[in-house]
CSV table of C-alpha atoms in Angstrom, one decimal:
chain,number,residue,atom,x,y,z
A,1,UNK,CA,-12.1,24.5,-14.2
A,2,UNK,CA,-14.5,23.6,-11.3
A,3,UNK,CA,-13.2,22.1,-8.3
A,4,UNK,CA,-16.0,19.8,-8.1
A,5,UNK,CA,-14.1,17.3,-10.7
A,6,UNK,CA,-11.9,16.4,-7.7
A,7,UNK,CA,-14.9,16.4,-5.0
A,8,UNK,CA,-14.6,16.0,-2.0
A,9,UNK,CA,-10.8,16.8,-2.4
A,10,UNK,CA,-9.7,20.1,-3.7
A,11,UNK,CA,-7.3,21.4,-6.2
A,12,UNK,CA,-3.7,21.1,-5.0
A,13,UNK,CA,-2.4,18.3,-2.5
A,14,UNK,CA,-4.5,16.7,0.0
A,15,UNK,CA,-3.1,15.3,3.0
A,16,UNK,CA,-4.8,12.0,3.9
A,17,UNK,CA,-3.8,8.6,5.4
A,18,UNK,CA,-4.1,5.9,2.7
A,19,UNK,CA,-5.1,2.7,3.4
A,20,UNK,CA,-4.0,-0.4,1.1
A,21,UNK,CA,-5.1,-3.7,2.8
A,22,UNK,CA,-4.0,-3.8,6.1
A,23,UNK,CA,-1.8,-0.9,5.8
A,24,UNK,CA,-1.8,2.9,6.4
A,25,UNK,CA,0.5,5.7,5.4
A,26,UNK,CA,0.2,9.4,5.0
A,27,UNK,CA,0.2,10.2,1.4
A,28,UNK,CA,-0.5,13.6,-0.8
A,29,UNK,CA,-3.4,13.0,-3.2
A,30,UNK,CA,-2.8,15.7,-6.2
A,31,UNK,CA,-5.6,17.1,-7.7
A,32,UNK,CA,-4.9,19.0,-11.0
A,33,UNK,CA,-5.5,19.3,-14.5
A,34,UNK,CA,-8.7,17.2,-14.3
A,35,UNK,CA,-6.7,14.4,-12.8
A,36,UNK,CA,-6.5,12.9,-9.4
A,37,UNK,CA,-3.1,11.3,-8.7
A,38,UNK,CA,-0.5,10.0,-6.3
A,39,UNK,CA,3.5,9.9,-6.7
A,40,UNK,CA,4.3,7.1,-4.6
A,41,UNK,CA,7.9,5.9,-3.5
A,42,UNK,CA,8.5,2.4,-5.3
A,43,UNK,CA,10.2,1.0,-2.0
A,44,UNK,CA,7.0,1.6,0.1
A,45,UNK,CA,4.5,-0.7,1.3
A,46,UNK,CA,1.9,1.4,-0.4
A,47,UNK,CA,3.4,1.0,-3.5
A,48,UNK,CA,3.7,-2.6,-3.5
A,49,UNK,CA,0.1,-3.2,-2.5
A,50,UNK,CA,-0.7,-0.5,-4.9
A,51,UNK,CA,0.4,-3.0,-7.7
A,52,UNK,CA,-1.0,-5.9,-6.4
A,53,UNK,CA,-4.6,-4.9,-5.6
A,54,UNK,CA,-5.2,-1.9,-8.0
A,55,UNK,CA,-7.3,-0.1,-4.9
A,56,UNK,CA,-6.5,2.5,-2.1
A,57,UNK,CA,-8.6,4.3,0.3
A,58,UNK,CA,-8.0,8.0,1.3
A,59,UNK,CA,-9.0,8.2,4.5
A,60,UNK,CA,-9.7,12.0,5.6
A,61,UNK,CA,-9.0,12.6,9.5
A,62,UNK,CA,-8.0,15.5,11.7
A,63,UNK,CA,-5.8,13.6,14.0
A,64,UNK,CA,-2.3,14.7,14.1
A,65,UNK,CA,-1.2,11.8,16.3
A,66,UNK,CA,-2.3,9.1,13.8
A,67,UNK,CA,-0.6,11.2,10.9
A,68,UNK,CA,2.6,10.6,13.1
A,69,UNK,CA,2.1,7.0,14.0
A,70,UNK,CA,1.1,5.8,10.4
A,71,UNK,CA,4.2,7.7,8.8
A,72,UNK,CA,6.5,5.6,11.3
A,73,UNK,CA,4.7,2.5,12.4
A,74,UNK,CA,2.2,-0.1,11.6
A,75,UNK,CA,-1.6,0.2,13.1
A,76,UNK,CA,-3.0,-2.8,15.2
A,77,UNK,CA,-5.6,-4.6,12.8
A,78,UNK,CA,-8.5,-3.3,15.3
A,79,UNK,CA,-7.6,0.1,14.3
A,80,UNK,CA,-8.8,-0.6,10.4
A,81,UNK,CA,-12.2,-1.8,9.2
A,82,UNK,CA,-12.5,-4.3,6.1
A,83,UNK,CA,-15.1,-3.6,3.7
A,84,UNK,CA,-16.1,-4.6,0.2
A,85,UNK,CA,-16.6,-2.2,-2.6
A,86,UNK,CA,-17.0,-3.1,-6.5
A,87,UNK,CA,-16.4,-6.9,-5.1
A,88,UNK,CA,-13.4,-5.9,-3.6
A,89,UNK,CA,-12.3,-6.0,-0.3
A,90,UNK,CA,-10.6,-3.1,1.2
A,91,UNK,CA,-9.8,-1.2,4.4
A,92,UNK,CA,-10.2,2.3,6.1
A,93,UNK,CA,-9.3,3.9,9.2
A,94,UNK,CA,-11.8,2.9,11.8
A,95,UNK,CA,-11.8,6.5,12.9
A,96,UNK,CA,-11.9,8.1,9.6
A,97,UNK,CA,-14.0,11.6,9.4
A,98,UNK,CA,-14.7,10.3,5.9
A,99,UNK,CA,-13.1,8.1,3.0
A,100,UNK,CA,-12.7,7.9,-0.7
A,101,UNK,CA,-12.3,4.3,-2.4
A,102,UNK,CA,-10.1,5.0,-5.6
A,103,UNK,CA,-9.4,2.2,-8.0
A,104,UNK,CA,-5.6,2.9,-8.9
A,105,UNK,CA,-3.9,2.6,-12.2
A,106,UNK,CA,-0.2,3.1,-12.7
A,107,UNK,CA,0.7,5.7,-15.3
A,108,UNK,CA,4.0,6.6,-14.9
A,109,UNK,CA,6.9,3.9,-13.2
A,110,UNK,CA,10.3,5.3,-12.6
A,111,UNK,CA,13.3,3.8,-10.8
A,112,UNK,CA,12.1,6.1,-7.7
A,113,UNK,CA,8.2,6.5,-8.2
A,114,UNK,CA,4.9,5.4,-9.1
A,115,UNK,CA,2.6,8.0,-10.6
A,116,UNK,CA,-0.9,6.3,-10.2
A,117,UNK,CA,-4.1,7.7,-11.4
A,118,UNK,CA,-7.0,7.6,-9.2
A,119,UNK,CA,-10.6,7.0,-10.1
A,120,UNK,CA,-13.3,7.3,-7.3
A,121,UNK,CA,-15.5,3.9,-6.9
A,122,UNK,CA,-17.2,5.0,-3.7
A,123,UNK,CA,-17.3,8.4,-1.2
A,124,UNK,CA,-18.4,8.4,2.1
A,125,UNK,CA,-18.5,11.5,4.0
A,126,UNK,CA,-19.4,11.2,7.4
A,127,UNK,CA,-18.0,14.3,9.1
A,128,UNK,CA,-20.8,16.3,10.2
A,129,UNK,CA,-18.5,19.2,12.0
A,130,UNK,CA,-16.5,22.1,10.3
A,131,UNK,CA,-12.9,21.8,11.0
A,132,UNK,CA,-11.1,25.0,10.9
A,133,UNK,CA,-7.4,24.9,9.8
A,134,UNK,CA,-5.1,24.7,12.9
A,135,UNK,CA,-1.4,25.8,11.8
A,136,UNK,CA,-0.2,23.2,14.6
A,137,UNK,CA,-1.7,20.3,12.8
A,138,UNK,CA,-0.4,21.4,9.5
A,139,UNK,CA,3.0,21.8,10.9
A,140,UNK,CA,2.9,18.3,12.4
A,141,UNK,CA,2.0,17.2,8.8
A,142,UNK,CA,5.0,18.9,7.2
A,143,UNK,CA,7.6,17.9,9.9
A,144,UNK,CA,6.3,14.5,9.7
A,145,UNK,CA,6.7,14.4,5.6
A,146,UNK,CA,10.3,15.8,6.4
A,147,UNK,CA,10.9,13.4,9.4
A,148,UNK,CA,10.3,10.3,7.1
A,149,UNK,CA,13.3,11.4,4.9
A,150,UNK,CA,15.5,12.5,7.7
A,151,UNK,CA,15.6,9.1,9.7
A,152,UNK,CA,17.2,7.8,6.4
A,153,UNK,CA,19.3,10.6,5.4
A,154,UNK,CA,20.3,12.5,8.7
A,155,UNK,CA,20.6,15.5,6.2
A,156,UNK,CA,21.1,18.5,8.6
A,157,UNK,CA,18.8,20.8,5.7
A,158,UNK,CA,15.8,18.4,6.5
A,159,UNK,CA,16.4,18.7,10.6
A,160,UNK,CA,16.5,22.5,10.2
A,161,UNK,CA,12.8,22.3,8.3
A,162,UNK,CA,11.7,19.9,11.0
A,163,UNK,CA,12.8,22.5,13.8
A,164,UNK,CA,11.0,25.3,12.1
A,165,UNK,CA,7.8,23.2,12.5
A,166,UNK,CA,8.6,22.2,15.7
A,167,UNK,CA,8.6,25.6,16.7
A,168,UNK,CA,5.0,26.3,14.8
A,169,UNK,CA,3.7,23.3,16.4
A,170,UNK,CA,4.9,24.6,19.8
A,171,UNK,CA,3.3,28.1,19.0
A,172,UNK,CA,0.1,27.0,17.3
A,173,UNK,CA,-0.9,23.5,18.5
A,174,UNK,CA,-3.4,21.9,20.8
A,175,UNK,CA,-2.8,19.3,23.1
A,176,UNK,CA,-3.2,16.6,20.2
A,177,UNK,CA,-0.7,18.4,18.3
A,178,UNK,CA,1.8,18.8,21.1
A,179,UNK,CA,1.4,14.7,21.9
A,180,UNK,CA,1.8,13.9,18.3
A,181,UNK,CA,4.9,16.3,18.6
A,182,UNK,CA,6.6,14.5,21.1
A,183,UNK,CA,5.8,11.1,19.2
A,184,UNK,CA,7.4,12.5,16.0
A,185,UNK,CA,10.4,13.5,17.9
A,186,UNK,CA,10.7,9.8,19.3
A,187,UNK,CA,10.6,8.6,15.9
A,188,UNK,CA,13.4,10.7,14.6
A,189,UNK,CA,15.6,10.5,17.2
């Protein structure tokens, strides 16, 4: 199968910042078996808003600080831009490199998660520069995912995973990744 089915996402899990109304949170967009999906914890603001609105915007960014901030706190309203698509008001990150507006449809509901099917409504690609892979950015994203669970459980296995990614950020990251790391460590205590 061709990756063009998922365009502009790639097959696998794509890390984006999802916006639903005026809420933003890191989220994985899953592209497999000719389907674009999200698995969302039912207790999250994102899940509630997806159920209410039926829309989600996948913001494509490369700023590690924004990934950490949206994982642990709310953004200021000035950091979001409201616009209309298909007669529906949605929001995107004002600083997004590109974004995709998806109509969302809940395909499965369990006690813990929603499995949400995503169908593209609008794709805006504004990024004009190529961004190579930065292992520090990847490790910030991984540490943030583990960190959101760690703050609730204090699971030592999660802490060990976080520490592994902290070491990688220190070795591989640039100034923004190191700033994001300091912010992450503050959030997780």
